[in-house]
mmCIF file of C-alpha atoms in Angstrom:
data_model
loop_
_atom_site.group_PDB
_atom_site.id
_atom_site.type_symbol
_atom_site.label_atom_id
_atom_site.label_comp_id
_atom_site.label_asym_id
_atom_site.label_seq_id
_atom_site.Cartn_x
_atom_site.Cartn_y
_atom_site.Cartn_z
ATOM 1 C CA MET A 1 70.489 163.056 -27.107
ATOM 2 C CA ASN A 2 73.663 162.413 -28.383
ATOM 3 C CA ARG A 3 73.571 159.558 -30.224
ATOM 4 C CA SER A 4 75.115 157.073 -27.660
ATOM 5 C CA ALA A 5 72.362 158.265 -25.045
ATOM 6 C CA GLY A 6 69.680 157.260 -27.809
ATOM 7 C CA ARG A 7 70.716 153.691 -28.016
ATOM 8 C CA ARG A 8 71.773 153.001 -24.066
ATOM 9 C CA LEU A 9 68.602 150.384 -24.122
ATOM 10 C CA THR A 10 67.709 150.728 -19.885
ATOM 11 C CA ALA A 11 67.343 147.371 -18.796
ATOM 12 C CA ALA A 12 63.864 147.496 -18.212
ATOM 13 C CA ALA A 13 63.015 148.410 -22.079
ATOM 14 C CA LEU A 14 65.764 145.486 -23.105
ATOM 15 C CA THR A 15 64.246 142.749 -20.915
ATOM 16 C CA VAL A 16 60.887 143.976 -23.020
ATOM 17 C CA VAL A 17 62.628 143.080 -26.145
ATOM 18 C CA ALA A 18 63.818 139.909 -25.276
ATOM 19 C CA VAL A 19 60.395 138.739 -23.761
ATOM 20 C CA THR A 20 58.961 139.950 -26.384
ATOM 21 C CA ALA A 21 61.635 139.360 -29.339
ATOM 22 C CA GLY A 22 59.600 136.379 -30.708
ATOM 23 C CA ALA A 23 56.198 137.305 -30.225
ATOM 24 C CA THR A 24 56.618 139.945 -32.327
ATOM 25 C CA ALA A 25 58.558 138.962 -35.153
ATOM 26 C CA CYS A 26 55.935 138.001 -37.603
ATOM 27 C CA SER A 27 53.144 140.117 -36.638
ATOM 28 C CA SER A 28 54.430 143.593 -38.886
ATOM 29 C CA GLY A 29 51.295 143.963 -42.002
ATOM 30 C CA ASP A 30 53.126 144.873 -44.870
ATOM 31 C CA GLY A 31 56.807 142.859 -43.910
ATOM 32 C CA GLY A 32 58.487 146.417 -44.913
ATOM 33 C CA GLY A 33 57.667 148.207 -41.576
ATOM 34 C CA SER A 34 60.770 147.181 -39.405
ATOM 35 C CA SER A 35 63.155 148.427 -41.729
ATOM 36 C CA LYS A 36 64.186 152.304 -42.074
ATOM 37 C CA ALA A 37 64.013 152.803 -45.814
ATOM 38 C CA ALA A 38 67.540 154.194 -47.169
ATOM 39 C CA ASP A 39 66.139 156.696 -49.478
ATOM 40 C CA SER A 40 67.526 159.527 -48.022
ATOM 41 C CA GLY A 41 63.717 160.997 -49.326
ATOM 42 C CA THR A 42 61.506 158.473 -47.860
ATOM 43 C CA TYR A 43 60.670 158.884 -44.409
ATOM 44 C CA THR A 44 59.092 156.386 -42.339
ATOM 45 C CA ILE A 45 56.096 156.756 -39.935
ATOM 46 C CA TRP A 46 54.676 154.177 -37.267
ATOM 47 C CA ASP A 47 51.399 154.295 -36.223
ATOM 48 C CA PRO A 48 48.462 152.447 -34.320
ATOM 49 C CA TYR A 49 45.878 152.470 -36.681
ATOM 50 C CA PRO A 50 45.261 149.735 -38.285
ATOM 51 C CA GLN A 51 42.202 150.391 -39.309
ATOM 52 C CA PHE A 52 42.726 152.952 -41.333
ATOM 53 C CA ASP A 53 44.075 151.543 -44.867
ATOM 54 C CA LYS A 54 45.794 153.258 -48.037
ATOM 55 C CA SER A 55 42.638 154.787 -49.311
ATOM 56 C CA SER A 56 41.833 156.385 -46.064
ATOM 57 C CA ALA A 57 41.877 159.994 -45.326
ATOM 58 C CA TRP A 58 44.124 159.388 -42.459
ATOM 59 C CA ALA A 59 47.020 157.479 -45.141
ATOM 60 C CA LYS A 60 46.229 160.579 -47.326
ATOM 61 C CA LEU A 61 46.884 162.771 -44.649
ATOM 62 C CA LEU A 62 50.383 161.719 -43.923
ATOM 63 C CA ASP A 63 51.750 161.540 -48.171
ATOM 64 C CA ASP A 64 50.015 164.974 -47.786
ATOM 65 C CA CYS A 65 52.022 165.828 -45.085
ATOM 66 C CA GLY A 66 55.328 164.298 -46.730
ATOM 67 C CA THR A 67 54.453 166.297 -50.542
ATOM 68 C CA LYS A 68 54.720 169.692 -48.756
ATOM 69 C CA ALA A 69 57.647 168.500 -47.037
ATOM 70 C CA GLY A 70 59.159 167.562 -50.229
ATOM 71 C CA VAL A 71 59.835 163.700 -49.082
ATOM 72 C CA LYS A 72 58.008 160.368 -49.488
ATOM 73 C CA VAL A 73 56.632 158.490 -46.377
ATOM 74 C CA LYS A 74 56.204 155.391 -45.863
ATOM 75 C CA ARG A 75 53.267 154.097 -43.580
ATOM 76 C CA THR A 76 53.478 151.197 -41.526
ATOM 77 C CA ALA A 77 50.362 150.034 -39.290
ATOM 78 C CA PHE A 78 50.725 147.958 -36.237
ATOM 79 C CA ASP A 79 48.519 147.056 -33.394
ATOM 80 C CA THR A 80 48.839 149.398 -30.387
ATOM 81 C CA SER A 81 50.675 146.695 -28.157
ATOM 82 C CA ASP A 82 52.735 145.327 -30.859
ATOM 83 C CA LEU A 83 53.630 149.119 -31.842
ATOM 84 C CA THR A 84 56.024 149.405 -28.642
ATOM 85 C CA ASN A 85 57.696 146.410 -28.956
ATOM 86 C CA LYS A 86 58.872 147.396 -32.519
ATOM 87 C CA ALA A 87 59.665 150.257 -31.624
ATOM 88 C CA LEU A 88 62.173 149.012 -28.753
ATOM 89 C CA LEU A 89 63.368 146.519 -31.198
ATOM 90 C CA ALA A 90 64.227 149.136 -33.997
ATOM 91 C CA ALA A 91 65.986 151.359 -31.351
ATOM 92 C CA GLN A 92 68.220 149.021 -29.987
ATOM 93 C CA GLN A 93 69.045 148.597 -34.036
ATOM 94 C CA ASP A 94 69.732 152.022 -34.471
ATOM 95 C CA ASN A 95 66.981 151.254 -36.813
ATOM 96 C CA SER A 96 64.379 153.862 -35.545
ATOM 97 C CA ALA A 97 61.372 155.506 -37.709
ATOM 98 C CA ASP A 98 61.598 158.930 -38.576
ATOM 99 C CA VAL A 99 58.153 159.222 -37.477
ATOM 100 C CA LEU A 100 56.260 157.474 -34.303
ATOM 101 C CA ILE A 101 53.149 157.746 -32.823
ATOM 102 C CA VAL A 102 52.468 155.796 -29.686
ATOM 103 C CA ASP A 103 49.323 155.151 -26.823
ATOM 104 C CA ASN A 104 50.396 158.228 -24.303
ATOM 105 C CA PRO A 105 51.699 155.759 -21.739
ATOM 106 C CA VAL A 106 54.248 154.694 -23.594
ATOM 107 C CA VAL A 107 56.104 157.804 -23.991
ATOM 108 C CA SER A 108 57.881 157.400 -20.453
ATOM 109 C CA THR A 109 58.955 154.205 -21.441
ATOM 110 C CA LEU A 110 60.539 154.858 -24.964
ATOM 111 C CA ALA A 111 61.988 158.524 -23.384
ATOM 112 C CA GLU A 112 63.520 156.202 -20.539
ATOM 113 C CA ALA A 113 65.033 153.137 -22.831
ATOM 114 C CA GLY A 114 66.619 156.965 -24.494
ATOM 115 C CA VAL A 115 64.023 156.156 -27.601
ATOM 116 C CA LEU A 116 63.144 159.278 -27.887
ATOM 117 C CA THR A 117 64.089 163.007 -28.734
ATOM 118 C CA THR A 118 63.160 165.743 -26.654
ATOM 119 C CA THR A 119 61.303 169.153 -28.108
ATOM 120 C CA ASP A 120 64.362 170.497 -27.604
ATOM 121 C CA ASP A 121 66.158 168.053 -29.704
ATOM 122 C CA ASN A 122 63.891 168.426 -32.381
ATOM 123 C CA LYS A 123 62.433 172.132 -32.025
ATOM 124 C CA LEU A 124 58.588 170.348 -31.844
ATOM 125 C CA ASP A 125 56.474 173.679 -31.671
ATOM 126 C CA THR A 126 53.955 172.475 -28.468
ATOM 127 C CA SER A 127 53.216 175.620 -27.341
ATOM 128 C CA ALA A 128 49.123 175.714 -28.245
ATOM 129 C CA VAL A 129 49.001 172.321 -26.343
ATOM 130 C CA ASP A 130 47.078 172.393 -23.543
ATOM 131 C CA PRO A 131 49.117 171.720 -20.172
ATOM 132 C CA ASN A 132 47.377 168.937 -18.571
ATOM 133 C CA LEU A 133 47.051 167.132 -21.743
ATOM 134 C CA LEU A 134 51.702 167.809 -22.843
ATOM 135 C CA ALA A 135 52.165 166.620 -19.194
ATOM 136 C CA ALA A 136 51.456 162.703 -20.320
ATOM 137 C CA GLY A 137 54.560 163.236 -22.998
ATOM 138 C CA GLN A 138 56.721 165.315 -19.839
ATOM 139 C CA ALA A 139 59.582 163.223 -17.530
ATOM 140 C CA ASP A 140 62.446 164.903 -15.875
ATOM 141 C CA GLY A 141 61.032 167.974 -16.949
ATOM 142 C CA LYS A 142 61.765 166.932 -21.121
ATOM 143 C CA THR A 143 59.131 166.910 -23.936
ATOM 144 C CA TYR A 144 59.212 164.276 -25.906
ATOM 145 C CA GLY A 145 56.272 165.060 -28.665
ATOM 146 C CA THR A 146 53.012 166.690 -29.328
ATOM 147 C CA PRO A 147 49.593 164.784 -28.261
ATOM 148 C CA ILE A 148 47.072 164.024 -31.357
ATOM 149 C CA GLY A 149 44.139 164.348 -30.013
ATOM 150 C CA ALA A 150 43.067 163.179 -25.999
ATOM 151 C CA ASN A 151 39.839 160.796 -25.411
ATOM 152 C CA THR A 152 38.833 160.559 -21.853
ATOM 153 C CA LEU A 153 36.228 158.923 -19.413
ATOM 154 C CA ALA A 154 32.990 160.979 -18.004
ATOM 155 C CA LEU A 155 29.454 159.707 -17.278
ATOM 156 C CA TYR A 156 26.377 158.845 -19.983
ATOM 157 C CA TYR A 157 22.920 159.123 -18.683
ATOM 158 C CA ASN A 158 19.234 158.096 -20.059
ATOM 159 C CA LYS A 159 17.258 160.643 -20.350
ATOM 160 C CA ALA A 160 14.459 158.558 -19.567
ATOM 161 C CA VAL A 161 15.359 156.603 -16.852
ATOM 162 C CA LEU A 162 16.858 159.943 -14.726
ATOM 163 C CA LYS A 163 12.925 161.745 -15.709
ATOM 164 C CA LYS A 164 10.682 158.537 -14.825
ATOM 165 C CA ALA A 165 13.072 158.578 -10.967
ATOM 166 C CA GLY A 166 12.571 162.015 -10.739
ATOM 167 C CA VAL A 167 15.571 163.182 -11.119
ATOM 168 C CA ASP A 168 16.902 165.964 -12.376
ATOM 169 C CA ILE A 169 20.738 166.385 -14.420
ATOM 170 C CA ALA A 170 21.574 169.738 -13.168
ATOM 171 C CA SER A 171 21.423 168.219 -9.197
ATOM 172 C CA VAL A 172 23.881 165.826 -9.604
ATOM 173 C CA LYS A 173 27.050 168.019 -8.579
ATOM 174 C CA ASP A 174 29.377 165.596 -6.475
ATOM 175 C CA TRP A 175 29.500 161.799 -5.150
ATOM 176 C CA LYS A 176 26.264 162.982 -2.245
ATOM 177 C CA THR A 177 23.726 164.008 -4.905
ATOM 178 C CA LEU A 178 25.021 161.565 -7.512
ATOM 179 C CA THR A 179 24.532 158.723 -5.349
ATOM 180 C CA ALA A 180 21.387 159.977 -4.060
ATOM 181 C CA ALA A 181 20.267 159.937 -8.038
ATOM 182 C CA LEU A 182 21.456 156.451 -7.951
ATOM 183 C CA GLU A 183 19.127 155.702 -4.810
ATOM 184 C CA LYS A 184 16.231 157.282 -6.494
ATOM 185 C CA VAL A 185 16.343 155.451 -9.865
ATOM 186 C CA ASP A 186 17.031 151.840 -7.503
ATOM 187 C CA LYS A 187 13.644 153.337 -6.190
ATOM 188 C CA ALA A 188 12.275 153.510 -9.203
ATOM 189 C CA GLY A 189 12.946 150.062 -10.338
ATOM 190 C CA ASP A 190 15.345 150.433 -12.836
ATOM 191 C CA LYS A 191 19.657 150.288 -12.628
ATOM 192 C CA GLY A 192 21.575 152.886 -11.560
ATOM 193 C CA ILE A 193 25.057 152.598 -12.883
ATOM 194 C CA THR A 194 27.556 150.608 -14.744
ATOM 195 C CA PHE A 195 31.661 151.203 -15.341
ATOM 196 C CA SER A 196 35.048 148.295 -15.972
ATOM 197 C CA ALA A 197 36.282 147.225 -12.373
ATOM 198 C CA ILE A 198 38.129 144.530 -14.321
ATOM 199 C CA GLY A 199 41.634 143.214 -13.418
ATOM 200 C CA THR A 200 43.377 144.963 -15.793
ATOM 201 C CA GLU A 201 44.691 148.934 -17.372
ATOM 202 C CA GLU A 202 40.892 149.162 -18.061
ATOM 203 C CA GLY A 203 40.183 148.848 -14.405
ATOM 204 C CA SER A 204 42.344 150.973 -13.303
ATOM 205 C CA PHE A 205 41.630 153.382 -15.727
ATOM 206 C CA GLN A 206 38.049 153.510 -14.883
ATOM 207 C CA PHE A 207 38.961 154.313 -11.001
ATOM 208 C CA LEU A 208 41.693 156.757 -11.565
ATOM 209 C CA PRO A 209 38.983 159.475 -11.850
ATOM 210 C CA TRP A 210 37.013 157.996 -8.843
ATOM 211 C CA LEU A 211 40.403 158.477 -7.072
ATOM 212 C CA TRP A 212 41.587 161.926 -8.240
ATOM 213 C CA GLY A 213 38.333 163.647 -7.791
ATOM 214 C CA SER A 214 39.003 162.205 -4.120
ATOM 215 C CA GLY A 215 41.746 164.381 -3.710
ATOM 216 C CA ALA A 216 43.841 161.686 -3.732
ATOM 217 C CA GLN A 217 47.947 160.659 -5.337
ATOM 218 C CA LEU A 218 48.998 157.719 -7.157
ATOM 219 C CA THR A 219 51.408 158.252 -4.895
ATOM 220 C CA GLU A 220 49.498 157.031 -1.763
ATOM 221 C CA LEU A 221 47.178 154.460 -2.387
ATOM 222 C CA ASP A 222 46.351 153.591 0.871
ATOM 223 C CA SER A 223 45.647 157.679 1.788
ATOM 224 C CA THR A 224 41.769 158.133 3.667
ATOM 225 C CA GLU A 225 40.849 159.633 0.505
ATOM 226 C CA ALA A 226 41.662 157.058 -2.760
ATOM 227 C CA VAL A 227 40.329 154.448 0.387
ATOM 228 C CA SER A 228 36.597 156.784 0.002
ATOM 229 C CA ALA A 229 37.001 156.558 -3.735
ATOM 230 C CA LEU A 230 36.886 152.572 -3.163
ATOM 231 C CA SER A 231 34.783 152.944 -0.369
ATOM 232 C CA LEU A 232 31.691 155.100 -2.592
ATOM 233 C CA TRP A 233 32.180 151.629 -5.507
ATOM 234 C CA ASN A 234 32.122 149.260 -3.118
ATOM 235 C CA ASP A 235 28.949 150.487 -1.283
ATOM 236 C CA TRP A 236 27.602 151.094 -4.884
ATOM 237 C CA LEU A 237 27.725 147.316 -5.189
ATOM 238 C CA LYS A 238 26.213 146.805 -1.782
ATOM 239 C CA LYS A 239 23.550 148.454 -1.827
ATOM 240 C CA GLY A 240 22.514 147.436 -5.318
ATOM 241 C CA TYR A 241 23.028 150.787 -7.313
ATOM 242 C CA ALA A 242 26.423 148.913 -9.311
ATOM 243 C CA PRO A 243 25.771 145.278 -10.691
ATOM 244 C CA ASN A 244 28.471 142.761 -9.357
ATOM 245 C CA SER A 245 29.439 142.275 -13.010
ATOM 246 C CA VAL A 246 31.301 145.060 -12.669
ATOM 247 C CA ILE A 247 33.808 142.897 -11.480
ATOM 248 C CA ASN A 248 34.581 141.397 -14.556
ATOM 249 C CA ASN A 249 33.295 143.822 -16.788
ATOM 250 C CA THR A 250 35.594 145.645 -19.559
ATOM 251 C CA GLN A 251 34.658 148.960 -21.148
ATOM 252 C CA THR A 252 32.691 147.552 -24.090
ATOM 253 C CA THR A 253 30.488 144.698 -21.482
ATOM 254 C CA SER A 254 29.623 147.799 -19.707
ATOM 255 C CA TRP A 255 28.381 149.786 -22.550
ATOM 256 C CA GLN A 256 26.048 146.986 -23.514
ATOM 257 C CA GLU A 257 24.367 146.782 -19.935
ATOM 258 C CA PHE A 258 24.155 150.564 -20.021
ATOM 259 C CA ALA A 259 22.913 150.115 -24.129
ATOM 260 C CA SER A 260 19.895 147.478 -22.891
ATOM 261 C CA GLY A 261 17.975 151.419 -21.806
ATOM 262 C CA ASP A 262 17.896 149.972 -17.864
ATOM 263 C CA TYR A 263 20.616 151.893 -15.988
ATOM 264 C CA ALA A 264 20.533 155.315 -15.408
ATOM 265 C CA PHE A 265 24.135 155.850 -16.093
ATOM 266 C CA ALA A 266 27.461 154.506 -17.476
ATOM 267 C CA GLU A 267 31.014 155.295 -17.093
ATOM 268 C CA ASN A 268 32.663 155.243 -20.647
ATOM 269 C CA GLY A 269 34.362 157.670 -23.010
ATOM 270 C CA THR A 270 34.267 159.578 -26.492
ATOM 271 C CA TRP A 271 34.935 156.490 -28.396
ATOM 272 C CA GLN A 272 31.401 155.257 -27.332
ATOM 273 C CA LEU A 273 29.552 158.231 -28.819
ATOM 274 C CA ALA A 274 28.713 157.096 -32.402
ATOM 275 C CA ASN A 275 27.335 153.779 -30.410
ATOM 276 C CA ALA A 276 25.651 156.349 -27.774
ATOM 277 C CA GLU A 277 23.722 157.709 -31.512
ATOM 278 C CA LYS A 278 22.398 154.439 -32.423
ATOM 279 C CA ALA A 279 21.411 153.678 -28.632
ATOM 280 C CA GLY A 280 18.127 153.950 -29.413
ATOM 281 C CA PHE A 281 17.115 156.309 -26.536
ATOM 282 C CA ASP A 282 18.560 160.128 -25.188
ATOM 283 C CA TYR A 283 20.983 160.754 -23.862
ATOM 284 C CA GLY A 284 23.420 162.954 -21.947
ATOM 285 C CA VAL A 285 26.557 163.678 -20.657
ATOM 286 C CA ILE A 286 28.410 165.138 -17.833
ATOM 287 C CA PRO A 287 31.765 164.899 -16.593
ATOM 288 C CA VAL A 288 32.563 162.908 -13.754
ATOM 289 C CA PRO A 289 31.822 164.746 -10.442
ATOM 290 C CA GLY A 290 34.583 164.994 -8.096
ATOM 291 C CA ALA A 291 33.986 164.631 -4.068
ATOM 292 C CA LYS A 292 33.098 167.502 -2.746
ATOM 293 C CA GLY A 293 32.081 169.085 -6.485
ATOM 294 C CA GLY A 294 33.693 170.025 -9.546
ATOM 295 C CA ASN A 295 35.043 168.098 -12.990
ATOM 296 C CA ALA A 296 37.156 165.181 -11.387
ATOM 297 C CA ALA A 297 40.412 164.991 -13.820
ATOM 298 C CA ALA A 298 39.859 161.871 -15.823
ATOM 299 C CA PRO A 299 42.525 160.081 -17.299
ATOM 300 C CA THR A 300 43.870 160.827 -20.831
ATOM 301 C CA GLY A 301 43.769 158.360 -23.524
ATOM 302 C CA GLY A 302 45.048 158.927 -27.007
ATOM 303 C CA GLU A 303 48.497 158.807 -28.673
ATOM 304 C CA PHE A 304 51.193 161.301 -29.192
ATOM 305 C CA VAL A 305 53.113 162.239 -32.040
ATOM 306 C CA THR A 306 56.942 161.438 -31.560
ATOM 307 C CA ILE A 307 60.561 161.394 -33.102
ATOM 308 C CA PRO A 308 62.921 158.928 -32.548
ATOM 309 C CA VAL A 309 66.509 159.298 -31.796
ATOM 310 C CA GLN A 310 68.051 158.764 -35.125
ATOM 311 C CA GLY A 311 71.696 157.725 -35.832
ATOM 312 C CA GLY A 312 72.782 161.441 -37.147
ATOM 313 C CA THR A 313 70.483 164.731 -36.330
ATOM 314 C CA ASP A 314 70.322 165.711 -39.970
ATOM 315 C CA ARG A 315 66.549 164.268 -40.388
ATOM 316 C CA TYR A 316 65.465 165.726 -37.717
ATOM 317 C CA THR A 317 64.711 169.230 -39.401
ATOM 318 C CA THR A 318 62.457 166.901 -42.066
ATOM 319 C CA SER A 319 60.647 164.996 -39.204
ATOM 320 C CA GLN A 320 59.941 168.332 -37.678
ATOM 321 C CA LYS A 321 57.986 169.362 -40.893
ATOM 322 C CA LEU A 322 55.827 166.106 -41.243
ATOM 323 C CA VAL A 323 54.725 166.251 -37.340
ATOM 324 C CA SER A 324 54.357 169.996 -37.635
ATOM 325 C CA CYS A 325 52.150 169.340 -40.791
ATOM 326 C CA LEU A 326 50.069 166.059 -38.918
ATOM 327 C CA THR A 327 49.387 167.940 -36.105
ATOM 328 C CA SER A 328 48.689 171.542 -36.945
ATOM 329 C CA GLY A 329 45.157 173.072 -37.546
ATOM 330 C CA GLN A 330 42.889 171.875 -39.864
ATOM 331 C CA ASN A 331 44.546 168.539 -40.057
ATOM 332 C CA ILE A 332 44.483 168.041 -36.611
ATOM 333 C CA LEU A 333 40.664 168.924 -36.727
ATOM 334 C CA ASP A 334 39.392 166.576 -39.395
ATOM 335 C CA THR A 335 42.315 164.067 -37.732
ATOM 336 C CA ASP A 336 41.011 163.789 -34.553
ATOM 337 C CA THR A 337 36.804 163.983 -36.127
ATOM 338 C CA THR A 338 37.658 160.715 -36.973
ATOM 339 C CA LEU A 339 38.896 159.203 -34.417
ATOM 340 C CA SER A 340 36.427 160.576 -31.732
ATOM 341 C CA TYR A 341 39.250 162.676 -29.810
ATOM 342 C CA VAL A 342 39.078 166.004 -28.443
ATOM 343 C CA ALA A 343 41.306 168.385 -29.887
ATOM 344 C CA PRO A 344 44.318 169.271 -27.934
ATOM 345 C CA THR A 345 44.375 173.000 -28.553
ATOM 346 C CA GLY A 346 42.037 175.132 -27.468
ATOM 347 C CA GLU A 347 41.582 176.711 -30.869
ATOM 348 C CA VAL A 348 41.061 173.359 -32.084
ATOM 349 C CA GLN A 349 38.836 172.562 -28.884
ATOM 350 C CA ASP A 350 36.395 175.169 -30.207
ATOM 351 C CA LYS A 351 35.533 174.622 -33.094
ATOM 352 C CA GLN A 352 34.875 171.262 -32.778
ATOM 353 C CA VAL A 353 32.295 172.295 -29.988
ATOM 354 C CA ALA A 354 30.939 174.682 -32.512
ATOM 355 C CA ALA A 355 30.679 172.315 -35.117
ATOM 356 C CA ASP A 356 29.318 169.604 -32.823
ATOM 357 C CA ALA A 357 27.561 171.147 -29.459
ATOM 358 C CA LYS A 358 27.504 167.519 -27.966
ATOM 359 C CA LEU A 359 31.334 167.688 -27.697
ATOM 360 C CA LYS A 360 31.147 170.395 -25.122
ATOM 361 C CA PRO A 361 30.745 168.030 -21.610
ATOM 362 C CA TRP A 362 33.773 165.914 -23.511
ATOM 363 C CA VAL A 363 35.594 169.368 -23.857
ATOM 364 C CA ASP A 364 35.152 170.169 -20.346
ATOM 365 C CA ALA A 365 36.651 166.449 -19.310
ATOM 366 C CA VAL A 366 39.268 166.628 -21.346
ATOM 367 C CA LYS A 367 40.178 170.180 -20.006
ATOM 368 C CA ALA A 368 40.368 168.910 -16.487
ATOM 369 C CA ALA A 369 41.486 165.410 -17.421
ATOM 370 C CA LYS A 370 45.368 164.079 -16.229
ATOM 371 C CA GLY A 371 47.870 161.936 -17.774
ATOM 372 C CA ARG A 372 48.823 158.423 -16.133
ATOM 373 C CA THR A 373 52.412 158.861 -16.520
ATOM 374 C CA SER A 374 52.039 163.146 -14.685
ATOM 375 C CA ASP A 375 53.319 164.049 -11.345
ATOM 376 C CA ASP A 376 56.751 162.732 -12.884
ATOM 377 C CA LEU A 377 55.063 158.721 -12.690
ATOM 378 C CA GLY A 378 56.909 157.877 -15.812
ATOM 379 C CA THR A 379 57.878 154.069 -15.681
ATOM 380 C CA LYS A 380 56.820 153.667 -12.432
ATOM 381 C CA TYR A 381 53.152 153.912 -13.251
ATOM 382 C CA PRO A 382 52.250 150.319 -14.328
ATOM 383 C CA LYS A 383 53.369 149.154 -11.195
ATOM 384 C CA ILE A 384 51.021 150.933 -9.374
ATOM 385 C CA SER A 385 48.125 150.521 -11.844
ATOM 386 C CA GLU A 386 48.540 147.154 -11.325
ATOM 387 C CA GLN A 387 48.276 147.076 -7.540
ATOM 388 C CA LEU A 388 45.160 149.230 -7.499
ATOM 389 C CA TRP A 389 43.092 147.241 -10.085
ATOM 390 C CA LYS A 390 44.456 144.513 -7.481
ATOM 391 C CA ALA A 391 43.096 146.640 -4.642
ATOM 392 C CA VAL A 392 39.878 147.291 -6.403
ATOM 393 C CA GLN A 393 39.092 143.833 -7.455
ATOM 394 C CA SER A 394 39.442 142.452 -3.638
ATOM 395 C CA ALA A 395 37.788 145.218 -2.711
ATOM 396 C CA LEU A 396 34.873 144.793 -4.594
ATOM 397 C CA SER A 397 34.397 140.620 -4.119
ATOM 398 C CA GLY A 398 34.198 141.379 -0.457
ATOM 399 C CA SER A 399 37.889 139.470 0.073
ATOM 400 C CA LYS A 400 39.234 143.053 1.746
ATOM 401 C CA SER A 401 38.056 146.218 3.223
ATOM 402 C CA PRO A 402 38.706 149.171 0.992
ATOM 403 C CA LYS A 403 41.344 150.123 3.902
ATOM 404 C CA ASP A 404 42.992 146.399 4.124
ATOM 405 C CA ALA A 405 43.340 146.423 -0.106
ATOM 406 C CA LEU A 406 44.298 149.425 -0.398
ATOM 407 C CA THR A 407 46.831 149.558 2.765
ATOM 408 C CA ALA A 408 48.207 145.812 0.720
ATOM 409 C CA ALA A 409 48.174 147.815 -2.436
ATOM 410 C CA GLN A 410 50.553 150.560 -1.234
ATOM 411 C CA SER A 411 53.214 147.909 0.191
ATOM 412 C CA ALA A 412 53.373 145.885 -2.357
ATOM 413 C CA VAL A 413 54.181 149.358 -4.852
ATOM 414 C CA LYS A 414 56.578 150.127 -1.902
#
């Protein structure tokens, strides 16, 4: 990618910059994160992990990787939403960080804006990364970074509730058997399943395993398969297998419902593992089942480590060394353990499962997972997602049938 192409931000990106410039001007933690160090021996890294301070293992890893590359690392942490705006503004000013770690759906936005180098440009080796995880950072046949790890969704289940209802978890293999299990739980006097269907990206994120598990695609929201997925959720609410609260539930409030001990199942993510251990009851995890069996593709969460476009190409070699160090075997294992992520390579995933057998269903779920911007959706995804969560809200609130809600969503996308 040449310099002029790298600095030519798209109209959409410039709109984001213009709208958010005032809001982000004062949000940096140390005041020095928005200007790259002039010293050629100092390399800047921006990340979305403000929870990790200078004494954390993460900060120390960055320093260690800098030492190995023969440079000093200057790290700045931002909130996730703020980081995207900062990255776009910095690119406009030809002042990008050397290494940028961003939420995976953001990669396509930054790539389209000309902010990121490709792996052809920076020579980053991604050959060991699972293809389904790498796809979240790909567009038009080009790759724009490497995943630092992944989280995704699966079904937590309460063993005591299922035992009381006479449900063998091994029998839950598809939508029919899952619904049958919910019916038994309901008849036993307990609650079925909770999830997040809120009218935000969280709602789309939680619906995607069911959409993809039906065989539907994001490019055809009104397909028969997509309607069957929304009808499944709608029927659960009508029969009382899922509470009406899901319409407003975030993933956090949905988890709180499950943590009460009254529910058989909850759709949630790897980030709840620590809370699951504190819940006070025996739990298990299974991947979200597909309509006709197998594991449904769940959306991947997690960040990509990328190398932004610089005014010259002389810094890319050292930046590549820093990224390779951060995502190498033992380092990625330690980092993903800290973040409760599943590693992006099979070799490290095996090590994670060997160290903690409870991670096996999560590794299986990640292996079946899919990037939200995959299938070359790129920056089209946010528009589709908005119409998808609106359709879910319309159906679950009873204002439209699943079919009419998704037909309207598809028309709006077009």
